[in-house]
Every structure is written in C-alpha cells, then in structure tokens.
mmCIF file of C-alpha atoms in Angstrom:
data_model
loop_
_atom_site.group_PDB
_atom_site.id
_atom_site.type_symbol
_atom_site.label_atom_id
_atom_site.label_comp_id
_atom_site.label_asym_id
_atom_site.label_seq_id
_atom_site.Cartn_x
_atom_site.Cartn_y
_atom_site.Cartn_z
ATOM 1 C CA UNK E 451 30.140 -19.153 26.895
ATOM 2 C CA UNK E 452 26.507 -18.289 26.162
ATOM 3 C CA UNK E 453 25.848 -14.687 25.221
ATOM 4 C CA UNK E 454 23.722 -12.914 27.833
ATOM 5 C CA UNK E 455 22.561 -9.901 25.790
ATOM 6 C CA UNK E 456 19.976 -9.948 23.020
ATOM 7 C CA UNK E 457 18.776 -7.016 20.922
ATOM 8 C CA UNK E 458 20.621 -3.718 21.318
ATOM 9 C CA UNK E 459 19.322 -0.454 19.851
ATOM 10 C CA UNK E 460 21.770 2.458 19.789
ATOM 11 C CA UNK E 461 21.172 6.046 18.838
ATOM 12 C CA UNK E 462 24.156 7.374 16.883
ATOM 13 C CA UNK E 463 25.012 11.031 17.364
ATOM 14 C CA UNK E 464 25.472 12.794 14.056
ATOM 15 C CA UNK E 465 26.304 16.233 12.697
ATOM 16 C CA UNK E 466 23.398 18.623 12.165
ATOM 17 C CA UNK E 467 22.342 17.926 8.587
ATOM 18 C CA UNK E 468 21.404 20.884 6.390
ATOM 19 C CA UNK E 469 19.841 21.191 2.964
ATOM 20 C CA UNK E 470 22.070 19.797 0.234
ATOM 21 C CA UNK E 471 24.427 17.908 2.563
ATOM 22 C CA UNK E 472 25.700 14.517 1.385
ATOM 23 C CA UNK E 473 23.699 12.438 3.845
ATOM 24 C CA UNK E 474 24.887 9.124 2.435
ATOM 25 C CA UNK E 475 28.491 10.042 3.263
ATOM 26 C CA UNK E 476 27.514 11.452 6.666
ATOM 27 C CA UNK E 477 25.689 8.248 7.601
ATOM 28 C CA UNK E 478 28.513 5.970 6.499
ATOM 29 C CA UNK E 479 31.186 8.110 8.178
ATOM 30 C CA UNK E 480 29.193 8.156 11.421
ATOM 31 C CA UNK E 481 28.957 4.356 11.515
ATOM 32 C CA UNK E 482 32.634 3.882 10.649
ATOM 33 C CA UNK E 483 33.692 6.445 13.263
ATOM 34 C CA UNK E 484 31.741 4.504 15.892
ATOM 35 C CA UNK E 485 33.365 1.241 14.821
ATOM 36 C CA UNK E 486 36.861 2.766 14.767
ATOM 37 C CA UNK E 487 36.305 4.274 18.221
ATOM 38 C CA UNK E 488 35.409 0.840 19.600
ATOM 39 C CA UNK E 489 31.754 1.692 20.288
ATOM 40 C CA UNK E 490 30.667 -1.543 18.592
ATOM 41 C CA UNK E 491 31.690 -4.035 15.938
ATOM 42 C CA UNK E 492 29.591 -4.706 12.856
ATOM 43 C CA UNK E 493 27.884 -8.051 13.340
ATOM 44 C CA UNK E 494 25.648 -10.446 11.475
ATOM 45 C CA UNK E 495 22.556 -8.824 9.932
ATOM 46 C CA UNK E 496 22.823 -5.571 11.847
ATOM 47 C CA UNK E 497 20.268 -2.899 10.957
ATOM 48 C CA UNK E 498 20.972 0.779 10.357
ATOM 49 C CA UNK E 499 17.911 3.040 10.385
ATOM 50 C CA UNK E 500 17.870 6.679 9.250
ATOM 51 C CA UNK E 501 15.004 9.009 10.098
ATOM 52 C CA UNK E 502 12.958 10.176 7.097
ATOM 53 C CA UNK E 503 13.026 13.801 8.189
ATOM 54 C CA UNK E 504 16.766 14.173 7.880
ATOM 55 C CA UNK E 505 16.784 12.543 4.438
ATOM 56 C CA UNK E 506 14.096 14.940 3.195
ATOM 57 C CA UNK E 507 16.119 17.879 4.514
ATOM 58 C CA UNK E 508 19.280 16.775 2.754
ATOM 59 C CA UNK E 509 17.269 16.360 -0.467
ATOM 60 C CA UNK E 510 15.904 19.919 -0.168
ATOM 61 C CA UNK E 511 12.425 18.480 -0.467
ATOM 62 C CA UNK E 512 10.535 21.577 0.618
ATOM 63 C CA UNK E 513 7.567 23.567 -0.632
ATOM 64 C CA UNK E 514 6.047 26.871 0.415
ATOM 65 C CA UNK E 515 2.447 27.277 1.478
ATOM 66 C CA UNK E 516 1.994 29.484 -1.580
ATOM 67 C CA UNK E 517 3.144 26.668 -3.867
ATOM 68 C CA UNK E 518 0.685 24.328 -2.162
ATOM 69 C CA UNK E 519 -2.023 26.972 -2.551
ATOM 70 C CA UNK E 520 -1.320 27.156 -6.280
ATOM 71 C CA UNK E 521 -1.745 23.390 -6.568
ATOM 72 C CA UNK E 522 -5.000 23.536 -4.580
ATOM 73 C CA UNK E 523 -6.394 26.330 -6.793
ATOM 74 C CA UNK E 524 -5.395 24.517 -9.977
ATOM 75 C CA UNK E 525 -6.857 21.172 -8.930
ATOM 76 C CA UNK E 526 -9.918 22.206 -6.887
ATOM 77 C CA UNK E 527 -10.980 25.496 -8.445
ATOM 78 C CA UNK E 528 -10.279 27.967 -5.663
ATOM 79 C CA UNK E 529 -13.834 28.276 -4.309
ATOM 80 C CA UNK E 530 -15.299 26.224 -1.427
ATOM 81 C CA UNK E 531 -13.201 23.174 -0.492
ATOM 82 C CA UNK E 532 -14.087 20.513 2.046
ATOM 83 C CA UNK E 533 -11.239 19.148 4.131
ATOM 84 C CA UNK E 534 -12.214 15.832 5.674
ATOM 85 C CA UNK E 535 -10.713 14.043 8.689
ATOM 86 C CA UNK E 536 -7.441 15.917 9.279
ATOM 87 C CA UNK E 537 -5.301 14.917 12.226
ATOM 88 C CA UNK E 538 -4.889 17.422 15.055
ATOM 89 C CA UNK E 539 -1.265 18.496 14.829
ATOM 90 C CA UNK E 540 0.568 21.803 14.734
ATOM 91 C CA UNK E 541 3.615 20.102 13.257
ATOM 92 C CA UNK E 542 1.979 17.706 10.809
ATOM 93 C CA UNK E 543 -1.215 19.249 9.484
ATOM 94 C CA UNK E 544 -1.486 22.927 10.434
ATOM 95 C CA UNK E 545 1.117 24.020 7.888
ATOM 96 C CA UNK E 546 -0.729 22.067 5.154
ATOM 97 C CA UNK E 547 -4.036 23.645 6.181
ATOM 98 C CA UNK E 548 -2.446 27.057 5.846
ATOM 99 C CA UNK E 549 -1.537 26.316 2.227
ATOM 100 C CA UNK E 550 -4.966 24.839 1.502
ATOM 101 C CA UNK E 551 -6.707 27.899 2.951
ATOM 102 C CA UNK E 552 -4.584 30.192 0.787
ATOM 103 C CA UNK E 553 -5.829 28.312 -2.259
ATOM 104 C CA UNK E 554 -9.597 28.738 -1.795
ATOM 105 C CA UNK E 555 -12.287 31.159 -0.651
ATOM 106 C CA UNK E 556 -13.883 28.916 1.981
ATOM 107 C CA UNK E 557 -12.833 25.798 3.880
ATOM 108 C CA UNK E 558 -15.424 23.435 5.323
ATOM 109 C CA UNK E 559 -13.383 21.488 7.856
ATOM 110 C CA UNK E 560 -14.893 18.148 8.881
ATOM 111 C CA UNK E 561 -13.345 16.850 12.108
ATOM 112 C CA UNK E 562 -13.895 13.278 13.257
ATOM 113 C CA UNK E 563 -14.943 12.880 16.884
ATOM 114 C CA UNK E 564 -14.318 11.995 19.658
ATOM 115 C CA UNK E 565 -10.797 11.630 18.236
ATOM 116 C CA UNK E 566 -8.835 11.983 15.036
ATOM 117 C CA UNK E 567 -7.369 9.107 13.053
ATOM 118 C CA UNK E 568 -4.228 8.797 15.171
ATOM 119 C CA UNK E 569 -5.928 9.087 18.565
ATOM 120 C CA UNK E 570 -5.803 12.804 19.423
ATOM 121 C CA UNK E 571 -9.033 13.304 21.368
ATOM 122 C CA UNK E 572 -11.355 16.290 21.131
ATOM 123 C CA UNK E 573 -13.377 15.029 24.097
ATOM 124 C CA UNK E 574 -13.808 12.083 26.423
ATOM 125 C CA UNK E 575 -15.883 9.398 24.715
ATOM 126 C CA UNK E 576 -17.996 8.986 27.860
ATOM 127 C CA UNK E 577 -19.367 12.499 27.321
ATOM 128 C CA UNK E 578 -21.019 11.298 24.113
ATOM 129 C CA UNK E 579 -23.036 8.803 26.137
ATOM 130 C CA UNK E 580 -23.957 11.421 28.712
ATOM 131 C CA UNK E 581 -25.211 13.831 26.050
ATOM 132 C CA UNK E 582 -26.946 11.166 23.955
ATOM 133 C CA UNK E 583 -24.784 11.866 20.891
ATOM 134 C CA UNK E 584 -24.272 9.141 18.305
ATOM 135 C CA UNK E 585 -20.899 9.813 16.653
ATOM 136 C CA UNK E 586 -21.699 7.444 13.788
ATOM 137 C CA UNK E 587 -24.731 9.416 12.604
ATOM 138 C CA UNK E 588 -24.810 12.852 14.216
ATOM 139 C CA UNK E 589 -23.348 15.858 12.400
ATOM 140 C CA UNK E 590 -22.630 18.758 14.738
ATOM 141 C CA UNK E 591 -21.861 22.386 14.018
ATOM 142 C CA UNK E 592 -19.142 24.095 15.997
ATOM 143 C CA UNK E 593 -21.765 25.911 18.068
ATOM 144 C CA UNK E 594 -23.571 22.656 18.848
ATOM 145 C CA UNK E 595 -20.341 20.858 19.691
ATOM 146 C CA UNK E 596 -19.038 23.560 22.017
ATOM 147 C CA UNK E 597 -22.492 24.095 23.523
ATOM 148 C CA UNK E 598 -22.550 20.463 24.658
ATOM 149 C CA UNK E 599 -18.886 19.792 25.364
ATOM 150 C CA UNK E 600 -17.240 23.199 25.797
ATOM 151 C CA UNK E 601 -13.931 24.218 24.273
ATOM 152 C CA UNK E 602 -11.713 21.272 23.420
ATOM 153 C CA UNK E 603 -8.209 21.137 24.926
ATOM 154 C CA UNK E 604 -5.588 18.583 23.914
ATOM 155 C CA UNK E 605 -4.492 16.284 26.745
ATOM 156 C CA UNK E 606 -0.779 17.088 26.486
ATOM 157 C CA UNK E 607 -0.443 20.399 24.646
ATOM 158 C CA UNK E 608 -3.574 22.153 25.981
ATOM 159 C CA UNK E 609 -4.224 23.430 22.453
ATOM 160 C CA UNK E 610 -7.814 24.074 21.349
ATOM 161 C CA UNK E 611 -7.358 22.614 17.879
ATOM 162 C CA UNK E 612 -10.880 23.459 16.745
ATOM 163 C CA UNK E 613 -10.390 27.191 17.116
ATOM 164 C CA UNK E 614 -6.703 27.021 16.275
ATOM 165 C CA UNK E 615 -7.571 25.563 12.867
ATOM 166 C CA UNK E 616 -10.455 27.999 12.391
ATOM 167 C CA UNK E 617 -8.257 31.005 13.172
ATOM 168 C CA UNK E 618 -5.525 29.696 10.887
ATOM 169 C CA UNK E 619 -7.927 29.418 7.951
ATOM 170 C CA UNK E 620 -9.224 32.928 8.537
ATOM 171 C CA UNK E 621 -5.681 34.314 8.838
ATOM 172 C CA UNK E 622 -5.142 33.205 5.233
ATOM 173 C CA UNK E 623 -8.200 35.156 4.068
ATOM 174 C CA UNK E 624 -10.618 32.226 3.676
ATOM 175 C CA UNK E 625 -13.958 31.710 5.364
ATOM 176 C CA UNK E 626 -13.979 28.827 7.847
ATOM 177 C CA UNK E 627 -16.830 26.489 8.751
ATOM 178 C CA UNK E 628 -16.199 23.657 11.209
ATOM 179 C CA UNK E 629 -18.399 20.561 11.395
ATOM 180 C CA UNK E 630 -18.035 17.351 13.367
ATOM 181 C CA UNK E 631 -18.932 14.040 11.727
ATOM 182 C CA UNK E 632 -17.649 10.534 11.118
ATOM 183 C CA UNK E 633 -19.525 9.843 7.894
ATOM 184 C CA UNK E 634 -17.435 11.364 5.096
ATOM 185 C CA UNK E 635 -20.432 11.344 2.729
ATOM 186 C CA UNK E 636 -21.918 14.261 4.682
ATOM 187 C CA UNK E 637 -19.344 16.657 3.243
ATOM 188 C CA UNK E 638 -21.235 16.765 -0.073
ATOM 189 C CA UNK E 639 -24.045 18.620 1.727
ATOM 190 C CA UNK E 640 -21.582 21.524 1.892
ATOM 191 C CA UNK E 641 -19.341 21.148 -1.178
ATOM 192 C CA UNK E 642 -18.485 18.653 -3.896
ATOM 193 C CA UNK E 643 -14.807 19.707 -4.076
ATOM 194 C CA UNK E 644 -13.019 17.821 -1.321
ATOM 195 C CA UNK E 645 -9.588 16.994 0.084
ATOM 196 C CA UNK E 646 -9.445 13.730 2.027
ATOM 197 C CA UNK E 647 -6.959 14.653 4.751
ATOM 198 C CA UNK E 648 -6.883 11.291 6.488
ATOM 199 C CA UNK E 649 -3.810 9.143 6.111
ATOM 200 C CA UNK E 650 -4.414 5.401 6.319
ATOM 201 C CA UNK E 651 -8.139 5.410 5.511
ATOM 202 C CA UNK E 652 -7.952 7.897 2.636
ATOM 203 C CA UNK E 653 -8.844 5.473 -0.157
ATOM 204 C CA UNK E 654 -12.095 4.434 1.489
ATOM 205 C CA UNK E 655 -12.942 8.026 2.393
ATOM 206 C CA UNK E 656 -12.390 9.128 -1.194
ATOM 207 C CA UNK E 657 -14.521 6.278 -2.543
ATOM 208 C CA UNK E 658 -17.424 7.072 -0.229
ATOM 209 C CA UNK E 659 -17.394 10.781 -1.082
ATOM 210 C CA UNK E 660 -17.288 10.083 -4.808
ATOM 211 C CA UNK E 661 -20.184 7.652 -4.457
ATOM 212 C CA UNK E 662 -22.130 10.332 -2.556
ATOM 213 C CA UNK E 663 -21.752 12.873 -5.354
ATOM 214 C CA UNK E 664 -18.331 14.434 -4.916
ATOM 215 C CA UNK E 665 -17.067 15.874 -8.195
ATOM 216 C CA UNK E 666 -13.409 16.638 -7.445
ATOM 217 C CA UNK E 667 -12.111 14.509 -4.579
ATOM 218 C CA UNK E 668 -8.391 14.311 -3.863
ATOM 219 C CA UNK E 669 -6.259 12.743 -1.190
ATOM 220 C CA UNK E 670 -3.323 14.624 0.292
ATOM 221 C CA UNK E 671 -1.184 12.224 -1.720
ATOM 222 C CA UNK E 672 -2.484 14.011 -4.827
ATOM 223 C CA UNK E 673 -1.273 17.457 -3.777
ATOM 224 C CA UNK E 674 2.353 18.387 -4.531
ATOM 225 C CA UNK E 675 2.821 14.979 -6.121
ATOM 226 C CA UNK E 676 4.674 16.856 -8.867
ATOM 227 C CA UNK E 677 6.690 20.102 -8.722
ATOM 228 C CA UNK E 678 4.739 23.371 -8.607
ATOM 229 C CA UNK E 679 6.684 26.524 -9.482
ATOM 230 C CA UNK E 680 9.946 24.789 -8.590
ATOM 231 C CA UNK E 681 8.709 23.242 -5.347
ATOM 232 C CA UNK E 682 9.716 19.951 -3.808
ATOM 233 C CA UNK E 683 7.288 17.076 -4.261
ATOM 234 C CA UNK E 684 6.624 13.440 -3.547
ATOM 235 C CA UNK E 685 5.235 11.383 -6.450
ATOM 236 C CA UNK E 686 3.844 8.677 -4.171
ATOM 237 C CA UNK E 687 2.638 10.540 -1.102
ATOM 238 C CA UNK E 688 2.248 14.217 -2.002
ATOM 239 C CA UNK E 689 1.932 16.178 1.242
ATOM 240 C CA UNK E 690 1.289 13.073 3.343
ATOM 241 C CA UNK E 691 4.083 12.608 5.858
ATOM 242 C CA UNK E 692 5.070 16.264 5.680
ATOM 243 C CA UNK E 693 6.214 18.409 8.591
ATOM 244 C CA UNK E 694 6.319 22.108 9.376
ATOM 245 C CA UNK E 695 9.718 23.617 8.595
ATOM 246 C CA UNK E 696 8.888 27.331 9.047
ATOM 247 C CA UNK E 697 5.665 29.313 9.265
ATOM 248 C CA UNK E 698 5.532 29.346 5.462
ATOM 249 C CA UNK E 699 7.471 26.214 4.504
ATOM 250 C CA UNK E 700 6.563 22.528 4.394
ATOM 251 C CA UNK E 701 9.164 19.752 4.517
ATOM 252 C CA UNK E 702 7.823 16.860 2.465
ATOM 253 C CA UNK E 703 8.289 13.113 2.871
ATOM 254 C CA UNK E 704 11.620 12.049 1.310
ATOM 255 C CA UNK E 705 12.042 10.706 -2.210
ATOM 256 C CA UNK E 706 14.626 8.321 -3.732
ATOM 257 C CA UNK E 707 14.653 6.295 -0.506
ATOM 258 C CA UNK E 708 15.436 2.966 -2.129
ATOM 259 C CA UNK E 709 18.443 4.338 -3.969
ATOM 260 C CA UNK E 710 19.653 5.894 -0.725
ATOM 261 C CA UNK E 711 19.452 2.771 1.474
ATOM 262 C CA UNK E 712 21.060 0.562 -1.149
ATOM 263 C CA UNK E 713 23.844 3.115 -1.558
ATOM 264 C CA UNK E 714 24.562 3.204 2.172
ATOM 265 C CA UNK E 715 24.565 -0.589 2.296
ATOM 266 C CA UNK E 716 27.026 -0.760 -0.613
ATOM 267 C CA UNK E 717 29.345 1.880 0.889
ATOM 268 C CA UNK E 718 29.562 0.111 4.248
ATOM 269 C CA UNK E 719 30.241 -3.213 2.561
ATOM 270 C CA UNK E 720 32.982 -1.606 0.455
ATOM 271 C CA UNK E 721 34.588 -0.140 3.582
ATOM 272 C CA UNK E 722 34.261 -3.154 5.889
ATOM 273 C CA UNK E 723 33.442 -6.193 3.771
ATOM 274 C CA UNK E 724 30.279 -6.704 5.835
ATOM 275 C CA UNK E 725 26.640 -6.471 4.789
ATOM 276 C CA UNK E 726 24.155 -4.701 6.999
ATOM 277 C CA UNK E 727 20.493 -3.958 6.363
ATOM 278 C CA UNK E 728 19.493 -0.315 5.965
ATOM 279 C CA UNK E 729 16.115 1.398 6.216
ATOM 280 C CA UNK E 730 14.566 4.855 6.302
ATOM 281 C CA UNK E 731 12.003 5.180 9.079
ATOM 282 C CA UNK E 732 9.274 7.598 10.066
ATOM 283 C CA UNK E 733 6.604 7.223 12.718
ATOM 284 C CA UNK E 734 6.399 3.913 14.471
ATOM 285 C CA UNK E 735 3.186 2.426 15.847
ATOM 286 C CA UNK E 736 2.492 2.474 19.564
ATOM 287 C CA UNK E 737 -0.341 3.828 21.676
ATOM 288 C CA UNK E 738 0.159 6.200 24.570
ATOM 289 C CA UNK E 739 -1.975 4.875 27.440
ATOM 290 C CA UNK E 740 -2.687 8.348 28.854
ATOM 291 C CA UNK E 741 -3.160 10.515 25.776
ATOM 292 C CA UNK E 742 -4.472 7.563 23.709
ATOM 293 C CA UNK E 743 -2.395 8.754 20.758
ATOM 294 C CA UNK E 744 -1.149 6.372 18.114
ATOM 295 C CA UNK E 745 1.855 7.622 16.185
ATOM 296 C CA UNK E 746 1.583 6.643 12.489
ATOM 297 C CA UNK E 747 1.203 10.158 11.077
ATOM 298 C CA UNK E 748 3.366 9.059 8.136
ATOM 299 C CA UNK E 749 1.769 7.140 5.257
ATOM 300 C CA UNK E 750 4.199 4.249 5.802
ATOM 301 C CA UNK E 751 6.661 3.453 8.580
ATOM 302 C CA UNK E 752 9.497 2.813 6.127
ATOM 303 C CA UNK E 753 9.526 4.337 2.620
ATOM 304 C CA UNK E 754 12.746 2.518 1.712
ATOM 305 C CA UNK E 755 14.615 -0.544 2.977
ATOM 306 C CA UNK E 756 17.075 -3.167 1.781
ATOM 307 C CA UNK E 757 15.817 -6.591 0.741
ATOM 308 C CA UNK E 758 16.844 -8.404 3.924
ATOM 309 C CA UNK E 759 14.098 -6.567 5.802
ATOM 310 C CA UNK E 760 11.229 -7.958 3.753
ATOM 311 C CA UNK E 761 8.686 -10.110 5.533
ATOM 312 C CA UNK E 762 7.382 -10.779 9.018
ATOM 313 C CA UNK E 763 8.880 -12.560 12.050
ATOM 314 C CA UNK E 764 8.773 -16.354 12.091
ATOM 315 C CA UNK E 765 9.156 -17.034 15.780
ATOM 316 C CA UNK E 766 8.080 -19.534 18.393
ATOM 317 C CA UNK E 767 6.531 -18.250 21.614
ATOM 318 C CA UNK E 768 8.897 -19.595 24.281
ATOM 319 C CA UNK E 769 6.497 -19.106 27.168
ATOM 320 C CA UNK E 770 3.801 -21.020 25.260
ATOM 321 C CA UNK E 771 6.207 -23.946 24.845
ATOM 322 C CA UNK E 772 7.267 -23.705 28.495
ATOM 323 C CA UNK E 773 3.655 -23.858 29.662
ATOM 324 C CA UNK E 774 2.496 -26.538 27.231
ATOM 325 C CA UNK E 775 4.744 -28.957 25.295
ATOM 326 C CA UNK E 776 7.613 -28.621 27.778
ATOM 327 C CA UNK E 777 5.577 -28.107 30.960
ATOM 328 C CA UNK E 778 7.233 -31.065 32.703
ATOM 329 C CA UNK E 779 10.797 -30.040 31.869
ATOM 330 C CA UNK E 780 13.212 -27.913 33.912
ATOM 331 C CA UNK E 781 16.811 -26.695 33.872
ATOM 332 C CA UNK E 782 19.158 -27.950 31.162
ATOM 333 C CA UNK E 783 16.574 -30.403 29.874
ATOM 334 C CA UNK E 784 14.136 -27.530 29.252
ATOM 335 C CA UNK E 785 16.860 -25.419 27.652
ATOM 336 C CA UNK E 786 17.904 -28.242 25.320
ATOM 337 C CA UNK E 787 14.297 -28.861 24.293
ATOM 338 C CA UNK E 788 13.809 -25.151 23.515
ATOM 339 C CA UNK E 789 16.989 -25.003 21.450
ATOM 340 C CA UNK E 790 15.975 -28.096 19.508
ATOM 341 C CA UNK E 791 12.468 -26.686 18.829
ATOM 342 C CA UNK E 792 13.880 -23.433 17.518
ATOM 343 C CA UNK E 793 16.451 -25.100 15.299
ATOM 344 C CA UNK E 794 13.864 -27.459 13.850
ATOM 345 C CA UNK E 795 10.989 -24.964 13.462
ATOM 346 C CA UNK E 796 9.203 -24.783 10.128
ATOM 347 C CA UNK E 797 10.093 -22.034 7.671
ATOM 348 C CA UNK E 798 6.500 -20.796 7.890
ATOM 349 C CA UNK E 799 4.851 -21.062 11.310
ATOM 350 C CA UNK E 800 1.792 -19.006 10.408
ATOM 351 C CA UNK E 801 -1.352 -20.292 12.103
ATOM 352 C CA UNK E 802 0.345 -22.690 14.520
ATOM 353 C CA UNK E 803 -0.414 -22.484 18.229
ATOM 354 C CA UNK E 804 3.278 -22.252 19.080
ATOM 355 C CA UNK E 805 3.334 -18.743 17.570
ATOM 356 C CA UNK E 806 0.337 -17.506 19.563
ATOM 357 C CA UNK E 807 1.141 -14.104 21.051
ATOM 358 C CA UNK E 808 4.010 -13.273 18.704
ATOM 359 C CA UNK E 809 3.690 -9.970 16.863
ATOM 360 C CA UNK E 810 2.259 -10.424 13.324
ATOM 361 C CA UNK E 811 3.669 -7.239 11.797
ATOM 362 C CA UNK E 812 6.067 -6.381 9.001
ATOM 363 C CA UNK E 813 9.703 -6.390 10.089
ATOM 364 C CA UNK E 814 10.106 -2.798 8.907
ATOM 365 C CA UNK E 815 7.132 -1.700 11.020
ATOM 366 C CA UNK E 816 8.571 -3.352 14.119
ATOM 367 C CA UNK E 817 12.073 -2.014 13.510
ATOM 368 C CA UNK E 818 10.669 1.424 12.683
ATOM 369 C CA UNK E 819 8.809 1.544 15.989
ATOM 370 C CA UNK E 820 11.975 0.528 17.853
ATOM 371 C CA UNK E 821 13.971 3.169 15.983
ATOM 372 C CA UNK E 822 11.385 5.896 16.555
ATOM 373 C CA UNK E 823 11.327 5.227 20.293
ATOM 374 C CA UNK E 824 15.119 5.142 20.437
ATOM 375 C CA UNK E 825 15.692 8.389 18.563
ATOM 376 C CA UNK E 826 12.788 10.330 20.050
ATOM 377 C CA UNK E 827 11.697 13.607 18.506
ATOM 378 C CA UNK E 828 13.516 16.079 20.712
ATOM 379 C CA UNK E 829 17.120 17.044 21.413
ATOM 380 C CA UNK E 830 18.900 13.684 21.591
ATOM 381 C CA UNK E 831 20.739 14.333 18.322
ATOM 382 C CA UNK E 832 20.619 10.676 17.262
ATOM 383 C CA UNK E 833 18.883 10.515 13.866
ATOM 384 C CA UNK E 834 20.619 7.240 12.991
ATOM 385 C CA UNK E 835 19.787 4.058 14.899
ATOM 386 C CA UNK E 836 22.082 1.031 14.907
ATOM 387 C CA UNK E 837 20.328 -2.206 15.908
ATOM 388 C CA UNK E 838 22.133 -5.444 16.680
ATOM 389 C CA UNK E 839 20.844 -8.870 17.582
ATOM 390 C CA UNK E 840 17.307 -8.277 16.331
ATOM 391 C CA UNK E 841 17.367 -11.397 14.177
ATOM 392 C CA UNK E 842 19.060 -13.558 16.806
ATOM 393 C CA UNK E 843 17.200 -16.157 18.828
ATOM 394 C CA UNK E 844 17.734 -18.262 21.939
ATOM 395 C CA UNK E 845 20.082 -20.608 20.121
ATOM 396 C CA UNK E 846 22.636 -17.972 19.063
ATOM 397 C CA UNK E 847 25.878 -17.683 21.035
#
C-alpha cells in the first residue's frame, strides 16, 4: 500500500539543560525514550536537529560584558569607537552593545535605514519618498531623523530602538552619538576605530571602511574570538550569534559542534544499529510578511552537521512536469510517468527546466528553517527536532 504521509517534523520535549550538563547523553536518551515509548521508529536517513543555544549553555560558553569591554579596550584603544550596522534586537545585540560601551569613552552608532540587515524597520520606506530622503547617500543625525520621521517604534515590540540603544550606551558611562546612513565609509568622518556589527555583509563593510581610511576595523567575529580573563569564546564567530543570558552576561555561539553531532550520531548507531543525520541549528531563513523581518541573526544556520547533510536538493518540479511533458496524461498513466521520471532523473539537475521553482538552498539551511519553525523560541520545551521523510520522494513506499 502506498504511503500517504511525507515529511514529518517533531519537536522532542527534553529536560531543562543547565551549564555543564552532558547534552550528548541527554539528546541520545531523549530520542531512545521516544522510540521505546512507541512515539516513532528510526527510519532511513532521519534527521535530528539540536538548537545551538542549548549546546552553548551546556558548554558554559558565556562571557560577561566586562570581559567583552576588556577585549574592546585592548583591541580598539578605549576612546571613540564607531559601531556600524547593528541589528535592532534586545536579545541579540543590546547585550553586546553594553559591553562595547563599557570598553570606550564614546560610541558613534551608525544605523542603517529604513531597516536593519535582518528586516527590522525604523520607518516605512514610503516616508523616505515623501520627505525626499535618499537612503543611499544621505547621512542623518538623530535630530534630523526624528525631526522628519518622529520617534521610531518597532512593529511588534513597540520599542524605540534608537533611544533604547542611546540610553544603554550612556548607562555604561560612554557618550553616545547616533547617525543614520547606508554607506559604511561615512563612519571615518567620525572615527577611524570601528566595529562592523553587521552579520552577513561584514566582510564587505570592513573592506569599504578600511579603503576609506579606517585604521582599526574589526568585525564582531573578531571580539571574544579567544578567551579574555577566563571568558567563553568562539574562534570562528566571536560574539556573532550570541544571545543575552542576563543583564551582564552574554551566551556565545557554541563551539565543538562537529565533534558533538558526530558523537550523537555514533551513540545512536551503537544503541540501535541505525544511522541518522545530526545537525546543530540556529536561526532559519524566512520573512515575516507583516513585520518584514528575516531571521538569520546567526552567522550560519548550522555550525555543525554530519556528512549526509552536505549539498543541495536535486529534485524535479512535479507540477512543471504535470503542466508540460505530461500534460496529456491522467490517473495511473500520469502517476507511472512521474515515478519513471523521478527514478531516471540525472544525478545533477542544475539548470534544467524540470527543476524550475525548486528551492536552490543548502540542505542544512532548509532543514534549519524547518527546525527553527518547529521548535519556536518560546515555551514549547522542544529544543530537539526529529525529522523523517525529508529525503523521500514520490516513488518511496
């Protein structure tokens, strides 16, 4: 009998993980408990995804804002520091800004407008047209910005991030100056010591500022990329991907991810004789149609995954075939033709019309987005996601 169900994504309820807990054992025990309770059976090429946040917690990968401040002072001199293109987030960036402000005398904060890198809007883009503002060339002071557009309020949280960030800087004893611009070169008119706070565009931003005369220009991946006074660290991403833990503590992106996922894979195979794929996931990639926010506040969707998750999908678009090559077929004849096409498809379909409309993204990015949506960020208590049938197709029974 033909199977009627395709991909299934399950959130697995787990114990509350604390610093120093053996997460590898907790993950494996959780999966085996589900299997033993009859919740599911381990199938062919199942995927187990573990949220990055819980791995970082178990690794005790934390730093204080004072430790970050020490790194900022040591690397940028402790005077006036430009901070370019931060995202607008109380959870993601505010705690980092607090540490940066502790480490210098003045912060010149350059905010991109009308939105930040991940889609948090400071104002409606139509207002730029109404006021005759060119966001590609115009540099606005805070007084000019608020004189034209008023106080900015976030669509969902109602937070005025401009003044929230300004107040935060001043609370740490630093002077704050806010400017609005989309050309990172303009920061050198204020200071030549700069932190590029953007995530995915940081390399270009750094290059442009250096070319414009920046003397010390660092990305957030170059802060806390090594221990400072016993702090946690991330050698690849620094404070990128970090989250607020407490008012004075930053939880960093996890380390040793590859060792972790391969260990979980090995433990489950030892216990069951079956091989599953395992990945650590952070933010997925999807745009909210109302708030216009992309997720993607982490530097990568998956910082560690087993080898079976390398690559991109190689799929035929069934509705393209139904409307074109098989337009005259119906019923069992159409089904048989589809099955035959799938079974005989080339190993690399890139560029062929039959793939038009399929999603050309890395498997880990797609699975990470699915996992992120399944687990949510609230009180579901399901930091592990078990995905079945993702690699199946129409021919699988």
